[in-house]
Amino acid sequence: MAHAVVATEYGAPSTLSIVEVEVPAPEAGKVTVAVKAAGLNPYDWKVFTGLYGTDPAKLPLRVGNEAAGVVTAISDGASTEFGPVSVGDEVVISNAGGLLATEVNVRTRSLTPKPAGVTFEQAAGLLLAGTTAWDLVEHANPKPGDTVVVHGASGGVGFIAAQLAVAKGARVLGTASARHSDALTAIGVEPVLYGDGLQERLSALAPSGIASAMDAVGTQEALDASIALVEKARIFTVAAEPDQAAELGITRLPAADSNAIRSASGKPLLDLVAAGKLRVVISDIFPLSEVSAAYDLVKSGHAGGKVIVTL
Ligand SMILES: NC(=O)c1ccc[n+]([C@@H]2O[C@H](COP(=O)([O-])OP(=O)(O)OC[C@H]3O[C@@H](n4cnc5c(N)ncnc54)[C@H](OP(=O)(O)O)[C@@H]3O)[C@@H](O)[C@H]2O)c1
């Protein structure tokens, strides 16, 4: 028997429980993975607290949308776009649900090989935020010498987006709280405090203008400052509500082409981390028994990096 995290009712992280689940032999197109680490994301708690609906028919709800582990069983001819899959392979799982469990059956198309130089914890925390960040940067398309702003640059999405934009030669202004200023400076980002006067601070730092805004926060303040300083067609958000973004005339991602962009970015992101060219900042690592505390930290909105659960 495996152990899995479930929400038996919609509510706070404290209502999550760990239950025993059976993991049958994988059917065609699937493999069994022994999960070593799972990455936690704001999307998870938005679902299990009921922010996206409280349909009782969906309970009990399995939790967790990204993980890394070792393949323990395969179906006949299991393979991915990266080649055949074998027992013992170290893999990253994305685009799948219910991954906060000691063992899971997942479709082979959800797998990306984990490079040896990337830890299970880094790999588990990279792809959901990383592919979102890649999508933001592809759309914003910063050019060498451009000044751009990343709102929420100390968060899971923002920290990767900021590094990718720096790598493209842009000057990156990254909004965050004061306690994350040093971490941003270390990756070549100019930290800018959010809060009252944000627009004025940004404008003083970029008197010639800001080429694009990448928003991973969605606060009214971040949206207002972006609209005041950046051409609307060059503002991209992953955090504002879709209706709000449409009303403001800015682009909410995912967009029509995001699926293709995100699916193609998993392997390059892992390779960048393996090559030491991209940092995954891990804020904290919790054992499975402390999953509720782990989600409390994610839900605070100020984790300052990825929150990981080891299994
Ligand atoms: N649309 C999509 O496809 C997609 C995909 C992934 C994520 N998302 C969304 O993107 C957002 C960010 O996700 P994440 O994983 O990066 O979250 P995260 O790791 O919790 O990061 C949150 C960020 O927001 C900043 N922040 C917190 N309160 C703030 C405030 N009042 N004003 C300005 N900044 C504030 C934090 O800065 P400090 O810690 O320095 O305070 C941190 O940089 C979430 O809303 C998530 O649901 C969307």
mmCIF file of C-alpha atoms and ligand atoms in Angstrom:
data_model
loop_
_atom_site.group_PDB
_atom_site.id
_atom_site.type_symbol
_atom_site.label_atom_id
_atom_site.label_comp_id
_atom_site.label_asym_id
_atom_site.label_seq_id
_atom_site.Cartn_x
_atom_site.Cartn_y
_atom_site.Cartn_z
ATOM 1 C CA MET A 1 0.000 0.000 0.000
ATOM 2 C CA ALA A 2 1.104 3.547 -0.753
ATOM 3 C CA HIS A 3 0.334 6.676 1.257
ATOM 4 C CA ALA A 4 -1.325 9.679 -0.386
ATOM 5 C CA VAL A 5 -2.417 13.158 0.682
ATOM 6 C CA VAL A 6 -6.146 13.796 0.250
ATOM 7 C CA ALA A 7 -8.658 16.504 1.031
ATOM 8 C CA THR A 8 -11.806 14.811 2.334
ATOM 9 C CA GLU A 9 -13.530 18.221 2.573
ATOM 10 C CA TYR A 10 -12.761 21.670 1.140
ATOM 11 C CA GLY A 11 -10.849 23.695 3.706
ATOM 12 C CA ALA A 12 -7.580 24.905 5.215
ATOM 13 C CA PRO A 13 -4.329 22.885 4.913
ATOM 14 C CA SER A 14 -5.012 21.504 8.419
ATOM 15 C CA THR A 15 -7.927 19.484 6.993
ATOM 16 C CA LEU A 16 -5.650 17.461 4.680
ATOM 17 C CA SER A 17 -5.095 13.850 5.635
ATOM 18 C CA ILE A 18 -2.751 11.026 4.682
ATOM 19 C CA VAL A 19 -4.495 7.805 3.660
ATOM 20 C CA GLU A 20 -3.459 4.384 2.389
ATOM 21 C CA VAL A 21 -4.091 3.829 -1.324
ATOM 22 C CA GLU A 22 -3.638 0.820 -3.538
ATOM 23 C CA VAL A 23 -1.394 1.231 -6.584
ATOM 24 C CA PRO A 24 -2.225 -1.469 -9.159
ATOM 25 C CA ALA A 25 0.165 -2.659 -11.886
ATOM 26 C CA PRO A 26 0.360 0.146 -14.463
ATOM 27 C CA GLU A 27 -2.001 -0.171 -17.432
ATOM 28 C CA ALA A 28 -0.922 0.533 -21.037
ATOM 29 C CA GLY A 29 0.735 3.917 -21.475
ATOM 30 C CA LYS A 30 1.467 4.258 -17.756
ATOM 31 C CA VAL A 31 4.311 3.586 -15.329
ATOM 32 C CA THR A 32 4.568 3.389 -11.550
ATOM 33 C CA VAL A 33 6.880 5.914 -9.900
ATOM 34 C CA ALA A 34 8.135 5.829 -6.305
ATOM 35 C CA VAL A 35 7.948 9.526 -5.484
ATOM 36 C CA LYS A 36 11.013 10.937 -3.709
ATOM 37 C CA ALA A 37 9.972 14.604 -3.580
ATOM 38 C CA ALA A 38 6.913 16.663 -4.510
ATOM 39 C CA GLY A 39 6.764 20.389 -5.248
ATOM 40 C CA LEU A 40 3.940 22.458 -3.716
ATOM 41 C CA ASN A 41 2.248 25.296 -5.593
ATOM 42 C CA PRO A 42 -0.375 27.975 -4.891
ATOM 43 C CA TYR A 43 -2.690 26.252 -7.420
ATOM 44 C CA ASP A 44 -2.893 23.195 -5.104
ATOM 45 C CA TRP A 45 -4.277 25.085 -2.107
ATOM 46 C CA LYS A 46 -6.547 27.213 -4.320
ATOM 47 C CA VAL A 47 -8.185 23.924 -5.356
ATOM 48 C CA PHE A 48 -8.391 22.126 -2.005
ATOM 49 C CA THR A 49 -9.583 25.196 -0.069
ATOM 50 C CA GLY A 50 -12.485 25.529 -2.501
ATOM 51 C CA LEU A 51 -11.437 28.769 -4.218
ATOM 52 C CA TYR A 52 -12.098 27.140 -7.607
ATOM 53 C CA GLY A 53 -15.358 25.455 -6.558
ATOM 54 C CA THR A 54 -16.660 23.133 -3.859
ATOM 55 C CA ASP A 55 -18.205 20.295 -5.875
ATOM 56 C CA PRO A 56 -18.742 17.498 -3.294
ATOM 57 C CA ALA A 57 -18.624 14.930 -6.116
ATOM 58 C CA LYS A 58 -14.870 15.626 -6.494
ATOM 59 C CA LEU A 59 -14.133 14.587 -2.887
ATOM 60 C CA PRO A 60 -11.966 12.978 -1.683
ATOM 61 C CA LEU A 61 -9.533 15.018 -3.728
ATOM 62 C CA ARG A 62 -5.969 13.841 -4.341
ATOM 63 C CA VAL A 63 -3.387 16.634 -4.000
ATOM 64 C CA GLY A 64 -0.069 17.576 -5.663
ATOM 65 C CA ASN A 65 0.772 18.507 -9.249
ATOM 66 C CA GLU A 66 4.513 17.968 -9.635
ATOM 67 C CA ALA A 67 7.010 15.450 -8.322
ATOM 68 C CA ALA A 68 10.222 13.553 -8.986
ATOM 69 C CA GLY A 69 11.039 9.950 -8.301
ATOM 70 C CA VAL A 70 12.166 6.557 -9.582
ATOM 71 C CA VAL A 71 10.269 4.289 -12.004
ATOM 72 C CA THR A 72 9.401 0.997 -10.244
ATOM 73 C CA ALA A 73 7.104 -0.692 -12.802
ATOM 74 C CA ILE A 74 6.301 -0.187 -16.480
ATOM 75 C CA SER A 75 3.594 -1.258 -18.895
ATOM 76 C CA ASP A 76 4.596 -3.049 -22.111
ATOM 77 C CA GLY A 77 6.660 -0.835 -24.423
ATOM 78 C CA ALA A 78 6.480 2.215 -22.153
ATOM 79 C CA SER A 79 8.268 5.105 -23.816
ATOM 80 C CA THR A 80 8.279 8.882 -23.923
ATOM 81 C CA GLU A 81 9.342 11.410 -26.543
ATOM 82 C CA PHE A 82 12.765 11.166 -24.864
ATOM 83 C CA GLY A 83 13.036 7.374 -25.466
ATOM 84 C CA PRO A 84 12.043 4.103 -23.776
ATOM 85 C CA VAL A 85 11.367 4.067 -20.037
ATOM 86 C CA SER A 86 12.988 1.452 -17.779
ATOM 87 C CA VAL A 87 12.605 0.458 -14.162
ATOM 88 C CA GLY A 88 15.141 2.452 -12.160
ATOM 89 C CA ASP A 89 14.924 5.587 -14.325
ATOM 90 C CA GLU A 90 14.916 8.859 -12.393
ATOM 91 C CA VAL A 91 12.082 11.022 -13.700
ATOM 92 C CA VAL A 92 10.238 14.284 -13.184
ATOM 93 C CA ILE A 93 6.426 14.203 -13.325
ATOM 94 C CA SER A 94 4.382 17.195 -14.477
ATOM 95 C CA ASN A 95 0.939 17.780 -15.987
ATOM 96 C CA ALA A 96 -0.550 15.150 -13.703
ATOM 97 C CA GLY A 97 -2.523 15.297 -10.453
ATOM 98 C CA GLY A 98 -2.546 13.467 -7.122
ATOM 99 C CA LEU A 99 1.255 13.333 -6.975
ATOM 100 C CA LEU A 100 1.648 13.865 -3.222
ATOM 101 C CA ALA A 101 1.869 10.130 -2.623
ATOM 102 C CA THR A 102 4.621 7.631 -1.952
ATOM 103 C CA GLU A 103 3.796 5.778 -5.192
ATOM 104 C CA VAL A 104 1.802 6.898 -8.230
ATOM 105 C CA ASN A 105 0.726 5.534 -11.595
ATOM 106 C CA VAL A 106 1.191 8.216 -14.273
ATOM 107 C CA ARG A 107 1.025 8.461 -18.056
ATOM 108 C CA THR A 108 4.418 8.258 -19.750
ATOM 109 C CA ARG A 109 3.687 11.578 -21.471
ATOM 110 C CA SER A 110 3.894 13.234 -18.020
ATOM 111 C CA LEU A 111 7.530 12.153 -17.620
ATOM 112 C CA THR A 112 10.758 14.017 -18.316
ATOM 113 C CA PRO A 113 14.102 12.342 -17.529
ATOM 114 C CA LYS A 114 15.788 13.834 -14.455
ATOM 115 C CA PRO A 115 19.413 14.773 -15.182
ATOM 116 C CA ALA A 116 21.839 13.192 -12.702
ATOM 117 C CA GLY A 117 23.120 16.623 -11.630
ATOM 118 C CA VAL A 118 19.697 17.795 -10.448
ATOM 119 C CA THR A 119 18.459 16.643 -7.019
ATOM 120 C CA PHE A 120 14.990 15.120 -6.579
ATOM 121 C CA GLU A 121 14.028 18.198 -4.524
ATOM 122 C CA GLN A 122 15.181 20.685 -7.201
ATOM 123 C CA ALA A 123 13.524 18.647 -9.957
ATOM 124 C CA ALA A 124 10.247 18.362 -8.034
ATOM 125 C CA GLY A 125 10.086 22.131 -7.555
ATOM 126 C CA LEU A 126 11.116 23.233 -11.025
ATOM 127 C CA LEU A 127 8.632 22.427 -13.740
ATOM 128 C CA LEU A 128 5.287 23.944 -12.762
ATOM 129 C CA ALA A 129 6.729 27.357 -11.908
ATOM 130 C CA GLY A 130 9.535 27.006 -14.460
ATOM 131 C CA THR A 131 7.378 26.269 -17.483
ATOM 132 C CA THR A 132 5.054 29.129 -16.458
ATOM 133 C CA ALA A 133 8.066 31.439 -16.205
ATOM 134 C CA TRP A 134 9.339 30.247 -19.589
ATOM 135 C CA ASP A 135 5.905 31.044 -21.072
ATOM 136 C CA LEU A 136 6.027 34.557 -19.552
ATOM 137 C CA VAL A 137 9.502 35.228 -20.942
ATOM 138 C CA GLU A 138 8.661 33.793 -24.389
ATOM 139 C CA HIS A 139 5.703 36.166 -24.612
ATOM 140 C CA ALA A 140 7.496 39.203 -23.175
ATOM 141 C CA ASN A 141 10.491 38.379 -25.410
ATOM 142 C CA PRO A 142 13.008 40.710 -23.755
ATOM 143 C CA LYS A 143 15.837 41.924 -25.999
ATOM 144 C CA PRO A 144 19.406 42.661 -24.858
ATOM 145 C CA GLY A 145 19.422 46.085 -23.228
ATOM 146 C CA ASP A 146 15.653 46.201 -22.610
ATOM 147 C CA THR A 147 14.533 47.178 -19.131
ATOM 148 C CA VAL A 148 11.761 44.856 -17.963
ATOM 149 C CA VAL A 149 9.900 44.352 -14.693
ATOM 150 C CA VAL A 150 9.067 41.037 -13.021
ATOM 151 C CA HIS A 151 6.429 41.380 -10.297
ATOM 152 C CA GLY A 152 6.904 38.762 -7.569
ATOM 153 C CA ALA A 153 10.516 38.115 -8.538
ATOM 154 C CA SER A 154 11.226 36.306 -5.236
ATOM 155 C CA GLY A 155 8.490 33.714 -5.849
ATOM 156 C CA GLY A 156 8.593 30.338 -7.574
ATOM 157 C CA VAL A 157 7.531 31.703 -10.974
ATOM 158 C CA GLY A 158 9.122 35.144 -10.702
ATOM 159 C CA PHE A 159 12.568 33.917 -9.640
ATOM 160 C CA ILE A 160 12.862 31.707 -12.719
ATOM 161 C CA ALA A 161 11.371 34.341 -15.068
ATOM 162 C CA ALA A 162 13.840 36.918 -13.737
ATOM 163 C CA GLN A 163 16.823 34.607 -14.341
ATOM 164 C CA LEU A 164 15.642 33.739 -17.871
ATOM 165 C CA ALA A 165 15.212 37.436 -18.690
ATOM 166 C CA VAL A 166 18.673 38.257 -17.300
ATOM 167 C CA ALA A 167 20.107 35.441 -19.461
ATOM 168 C CA LYS A 168 18.562 37.132 -22.510
ATOM 169 C CA GLY A 169 20.550 40.271 -21.702
ATOM 170 C CA ALA A 170 17.719 42.351 -20.254
ATOM 171 C CA ARG A 171 18.015 44.708 -17.320
ATOM 172 C CA VAL A 172 15.515 43.211 -14.850
ATOM 173 C CA LEU A 173 13.721 45.157 -12.134
ATOM 174 C CA GLY A 174 12.232 42.597 -9.737
ATOM 175 C CA THR A 175 9.593 43.470 -7.148
ATOM 176 C CA ALA A 176 9.732 41.688 -3.794
ATOM 177 C CA SER A 177 9.868 42.348 -0.053
ATOM 178 C CA ALA A 178 13.100 43.649 1.521
ATOM 179 C CA ARG A 179 14.089 40.247 2.948
ATOM 180 C CA HIS A 180 14.537 38.876 -0.576
ATOM 181 C CA SER A 181 16.593 41.789 -1.966
ATOM 182 C CA ASP A 182 19.942 39.995 -1.556
ATOM 183 C CA ALA A 183 18.692 36.847 -3.328
ATOM 184 C CA LEU A 184 17.609 38.987 -6.288
ATOM 185 C CA THR A 185 20.846 40.954 -6.422
ATOM 186 C CA ALA A 186 22.727 37.614 -6.477
ATOM 187 C CA ILE A 187 21.002 36.615 -9.740
ATOM 188 C CA GLY A 188 21.613 39.983 -11.406
ATOM 189 C CA VAL A 189 18.180 41.489 -10.725
ATOM 190 C CA GLU A 190 17.638 45.012 -9.360
ATOM 191 C CA PRO A 191 15.320 44.578 -6.357
ATOM 192 C CA VAL A 192 12.395 47.003 -6.047
ATOM 193 C CA LEU A 193 10.212 46.990 -2.928
ATOM 194 C CA TYR A 194 6.496 46.487 -3.530
ATOM 195 C CA GLY A 195 4.046 48.635 -1.516
ATOM 196 C CA ASP A 196 3.065 52.314 -1.598
ATOM 197 C CA GLY A 197 5.004 54.295 -4.204
ATOM 198 C CA LEU A 198 5.848 51.257 -6.372
ATOM 199 C CA GLN A 199 5.038 53.072 -9.618
ATOM 200 C CA GLU A 200 7.246 56.025 -8.680
ATOM 201 C CA ARG A 201 10.143 53.763 -7.671
ATOM 202 C CA LEU A 202 9.958 51.859 -10.952
ATOM 203 C CA SER A 203 9.670 55.015 -13.004
ATOM 204 C CA ALA A 204 12.665 56.597 -11.244
ATOM 205 C CA LEU A 205 14.760 53.505 -12.030
ATOM 206 C CA ALA A 206 13.662 53.434 -15.684
ATOM 207 C CA PRO A 207 13.228 57.033 -16.876
ATOM 208 C CA SER A 208 13.462 55.893 -20.525
ATOM 209 C CA GLY A 209 10.608 53.433 -20.065
ATOM 210 C CA ILE A 210 9.965 49.754 -19.360
ATOM 211 C CA ALA A 211 9.753 47.446 -22.381
ATOM 212 C CA SER A 212 7.572 44.753 -20.812
ATOM 213 C CA ALA A 213 6.019 43.616 -17.554
ATOM 214 C CA MET A 214 5.828 39.992 -16.364
ATOM 215 C CA ASP A 215 3.410 39.709 -13.455
ATOM 216 C CA ALA A 216 3.513 36.719 -11.088
ATOM 217 C CA VAL A 217 1.596 38.429 -8.278
ATOM 218 C CA GLY A 218 -1.664 39.836 -9.627
ATOM 219 C CA THR A 219 -2.100 42.542 -6.972
ATOM 220 C CA GLN A 220 -3.945 45.715 -7.980
ATOM 221 C CA GLU A 221 -0.744 47.618 -7.207
ATOM 222 C CA ALA A 222 1.372 45.527 -9.604
ATOM 223 C CA LEU A 223 -1.266 45.785 -12.329
ATOM 224 C CA ASP A 224 -1.739 49.555 -11.863
ATOM 225 C CA ALA A 225 2.021 50.225 -11.931
ATOM 226 C CA SER A 226 2.420 48.083 -15.052
ATOM 227 C CA ILE A 227 -0.430 49.817 -16.878
ATOM 228 C CA ALA A 228 0.962 53.256 -15.954
ATOM 229 C CA LEU A 229 4.474 52.451 -17.187
ATOM 230 C CA VAL A 230 4.250 49.758 -19.880
ATOM 231 C CA GLU A 231 2.394 49.495 -23.190
ATOM 232 C CA LYS A 232 -0.645 47.250 -22.529
ATOM 233 C CA ALA A 233 0.258 44.817 -25.302
ATOM 234 C CA ARG A 234 3.572 44.236 -23.483
ATOM 235 C CA ILE A 235 2.040 43.317 -20.089
ATOM 236 C CA PHE A 236 1.715 39.596 -19.311
ATOM 237 C CA THR A 237 0.205 38.144 -16.140
ATOM 238 C CA VAL A 238 -0.118 34.626 -14.795
ATOM 239 C CA ALA A 239 -1.705 35.706 -11.522
ATOM 240 C CA ALA A 240 -4.511 38.186 -12.285
ATOM 241 C CA GLU A 241 -7.958 36.649 -12.807
ATOM 242 C CA PRO A 242 -8.721 36.067 -16.505
ATOM 243 C CA ASP A 243 -11.758 38.424 -16.410
ATOM 244 C CA GLN A 244 -9.734 41.173 -14.779
ATOM 245 C CA ALA A 245 -6.927 40.833 -17.332
ATOM 246 C CA ALA A 246 -9.452 40.954 -20.194
ATOM 247 C CA GLU A 247 -11.076 44.066 -18.737
ATOM 248 C CA LEU A 248 -7.682 45.755 -18.386
ATOM 249 C CA GLY A 249 -6.648 44.783 -21.922
ATOM 250 C CA ILE A 250 -3.527 42.877 -20.847
ATOM 251 C CA THR A 251 -2.530 39.294 -21.675
ATOM 252 C CA ARG A 252 -3.340 36.537 -19.181
ATOM 253 C CA LEU A 253 -1.317 33.374 -19.605
ATOM 254 C CA PRO A 254 -1.795 30.572 -20.459
ATOM 255 C CA ALA A 255 -2.640 31.850 -23.968
ATOM 256 C CA ALA A 256 -3.487 29.792 -27.072
ATOM 257 C CA ASP A 257 0.175 28.982 -27.764
ATOM 258 C CA SER A 258 1.178 28.403 -24.116
ATOM 259 C CA ASN A 259 0.610 24.658 -24.088
ATOM 260 C CA ALA A 260 3.173 24.111 -26.838
ATOM 261 C CA ILE A 261 5.635 26.580 -25.264
ATOM 262 C CA ARG A 262 5.335 25.018 -21.802
ATOM 263 C CA SER A 263 5.544 21.393 -22.978
ATOM 264 C CA ALA A 264 8.731 22.107 -24.898
ATOM 265 C CA SER A 265 10.395 23.886 -21.974
ATOM 266 C CA GLY A 266 10.649 21.101 -19.353
ATOM 267 C CA LYS A 267 13.827 19.486 -20.637
ATOM 268 C CA PRO A 268 15.667 22.770 -21.385
ATOM 269 C CA LEU A 269 14.830 23.991 -17.866
ATOM 270 C CA LEU A 270 16.202 20.803 -16.280
ATOM 271 C CA ASP A 271 19.305 21.021 -18.481
ATOM 272 C CA LEU A 272 19.907 24.648 -17.420
ATOM 273 C CA VAL A 273 19.723 23.625 -13.738
ATOM 274 C CA ALA A 274 22.048 20.651 -14.380
ATOM 275 C CA ALA A 275 24.521 23.013 -16.095
ATOM 276 C CA GLY A 276 24.436 25.416 -13.134
ATOM 277 C CA LYS A 277 22.920 28.167 -15.289
ATOM 278 C CA LEU A 278 19.547 28.334 -13.503
ATOM 279 C CA ARG A 279 18.924 28.298 -9.759
ATOM 280 C CA VAL A 280 15.943 26.646 -8.093
ATOM 281 C CA VAL A 281 15.665 28.265 -4.689
ATOM 282 C CA ILE A 282 14.221 25.881 -2.111
ATOM 283 C CA SER A 283 12.678 27.674 0.815
ATOM 284 C CA ASP A 284 11.940 24.630 2.965
ATOM 285 C CA ILE A 285 11.707 20.843 2.843
ATOM 286 C CA PHE A 286 9.063 19.029 4.934
ATOM 287 C CA PRO A 287 8.449 15.311 5.580
ATOM 288 C CA LEU A 288 5.102 13.939 4.359
ATOM 289 C CA SER A 289 3.739 13.949 7.932
ATOM 290 C CA GLU A 290 4.065 17.779 7.961
ATOM 291 C CA VAL A 291 2.280 18.412 4.664
ATOM 292 C CA SER A 292 -0.273 20.771 6.284
ATOM 293 C CA ALA A 293 2.508 23.005 7.658
ATOM 294 C CA ALA A 294 4.162 22.922 4.235
ATOM 295 C CA TYR A 295 0.965 24.200 2.596
ATOM 296 C CA ASP A 296 0.558 26.866 5.315
ATOM 297 C CA LEU A 297 3.948 28.217 4.186
ATOM 298 C CA VAL A 298 2.967 28.170 0.501
ATOM 299 C CA LYS A 299 -0.367 29.833 1.333
ATOM 300 C CA SER A 300 1.447 32.651 3.191
ATOM 301 C CA GLY A 301 2.602 33.921 -0.219
ATOM 302 C CA HIS A 302 6.037 34.700 1.238
ATOM 303 C CA ALA A 303 7.872 31.353 1.210
ATOM 304 C CA GLY A 304 10.782 32.920 -0.676
ATOM 305 C CA GLY A 305 11.317 29.860 -2.858
ATOM 306 C CA LYS A 306 9.894 26.432 -3.524
ATOM 307 C CA VAL A 307 8.349 24.407 -0.737
ATOM 308 C CA ILE A 308 9.096 20.686 -1.088
ATOM 309 C CA VAL A 309 7.713 17.585 0.610
ATOM 310 C CA THR A 310 9.941 14.501 0.700
ATOM 311 C CA LEU A 311 8.413 11.020 0.659
HETATM 312 N N1 LIG B 1 -1.504 31.027 -14.856
HETATM 313 C C1 LIG B 1 -0.646 30.047 -14.656
HETATM 314 O O1 LIG B 1 -0.400 29.199 -15.524
HETATM 315 C C2 LIG B 1 0.067 29.948 -13.334
HETATM 316 C C3 LIG B 1 1.043 28.950 -13.120
HETATM 317 C C4 LIG B 1 1.764 28.955 -11.916
HETATM 318 C C5 LIG B 1 1.461 29.912 -10.942
HETATM 319 N N2 LIG B 1 0.460 30.811 -11.161
HETATM 320 C C6 LIG B 1 0.119 31.842 -10.161
HETATM 321 O O2 LIG B 1 1.222 32.741 -10.093
HETATM 322 C C7 LIG B 1 1.287 33.301 -8.781
HETATM 323 C C8 LIG B 1 2.715 33.146 -8.239
HETATM 324 O O3 LIG B 1 2.997 31.767 -8.028
HETATM 325 P P1 LIG B 1 4.349 31.364 -7.279
HETATM 326 O O4 LIG B 1 4.420 29.886 -7.264
HETATM 327 O O5 LIG B 1 5.482 32.155 -7.833
HETATM 328 O O6 LIG B 1 4.015 31.917 -5.781
HETATM 329 P P2 LIG B 1 5.021 32.203 -4.575
HETATM 330 O O7 LIG B 1 6.246 31.360 -4.717
HETATM 331 O O8 LIG B 1 4.203 32.097 -3.336
HETATM 332 O O9 LIG B 1 5.498 33.716 -4.778
HETATM 333 C C9 LIG B 1 4.715 34.784 -4.365
HETATM 334 C C10 LIG B 1 5.404 36.086 -4.742
HETATM 335 O O10 LIG B 1 4.505 37.162 -4.489
HETATM 336 C C11 LIG B 1 5.171 38.152 -3.716
HETATM 337 N N3 LIG B 1 4.154 38.826 -2.905
HETATM 338 C C12 LIG B 1 3.479 38.315 -1.855
HETATM 339 N N4 LIG B 1 2.615 39.240 -1.387
HETATM 340 C C13 LIG B 1 2.766 40.346 -2.173
HETATM 341 C C14 LIG B 1 2.163 41.629 -2.201
HETATM 342 N N5 LIG B 1 1.219 41.991 -1.316
HETATM 343 N N6 LIG B 1 2.540 42.501 -3.158
HETATM 344 C C15 LIG B 1 3.488 42.158 -4.054
HETATM 345 N N7 LIG B 1 4.109 40.957 -4.077
HETATM 346 C C16 LIG B 1 3.744 40.073 -3.148
HETATM 347 C C17 LIG B 1 6.183 37.388 -2.906
HETATM 348 O O11 LIG B 1 7.206 38.281 -2.481
HETATM 349 P P3 LIG B 1 7.859 38.249 -0.989
HETATM 350 O O12 LIG B 1 7.942 36.783 -0.566
HETATM 351 O O13 LIG B 1 9.213 38.854 -1.208
HETATM 352 O O14 LIG B 1 6.943 39.011 -0.100
HETATM 353 C C18 LIG B 1 6.655 36.379 -3.945
HETATM 354 O O15 LIG B 1 7.590 37.002 -4.816
HETATM 355 C C19 LIG B 1 0.209 32.575 -7.951
HETATM 356 O O16 LIG B 1 -0.959 33.375 -7.946
HETATM 357 C C20 LIG B 1 -0.050 31.303 -8.748
HETATM 358 O O17 LIG B 1 -1.341 30.761 -8.511
HETATM 359 C C21 LIG B 1 -0.224 30.851 -12.341
#
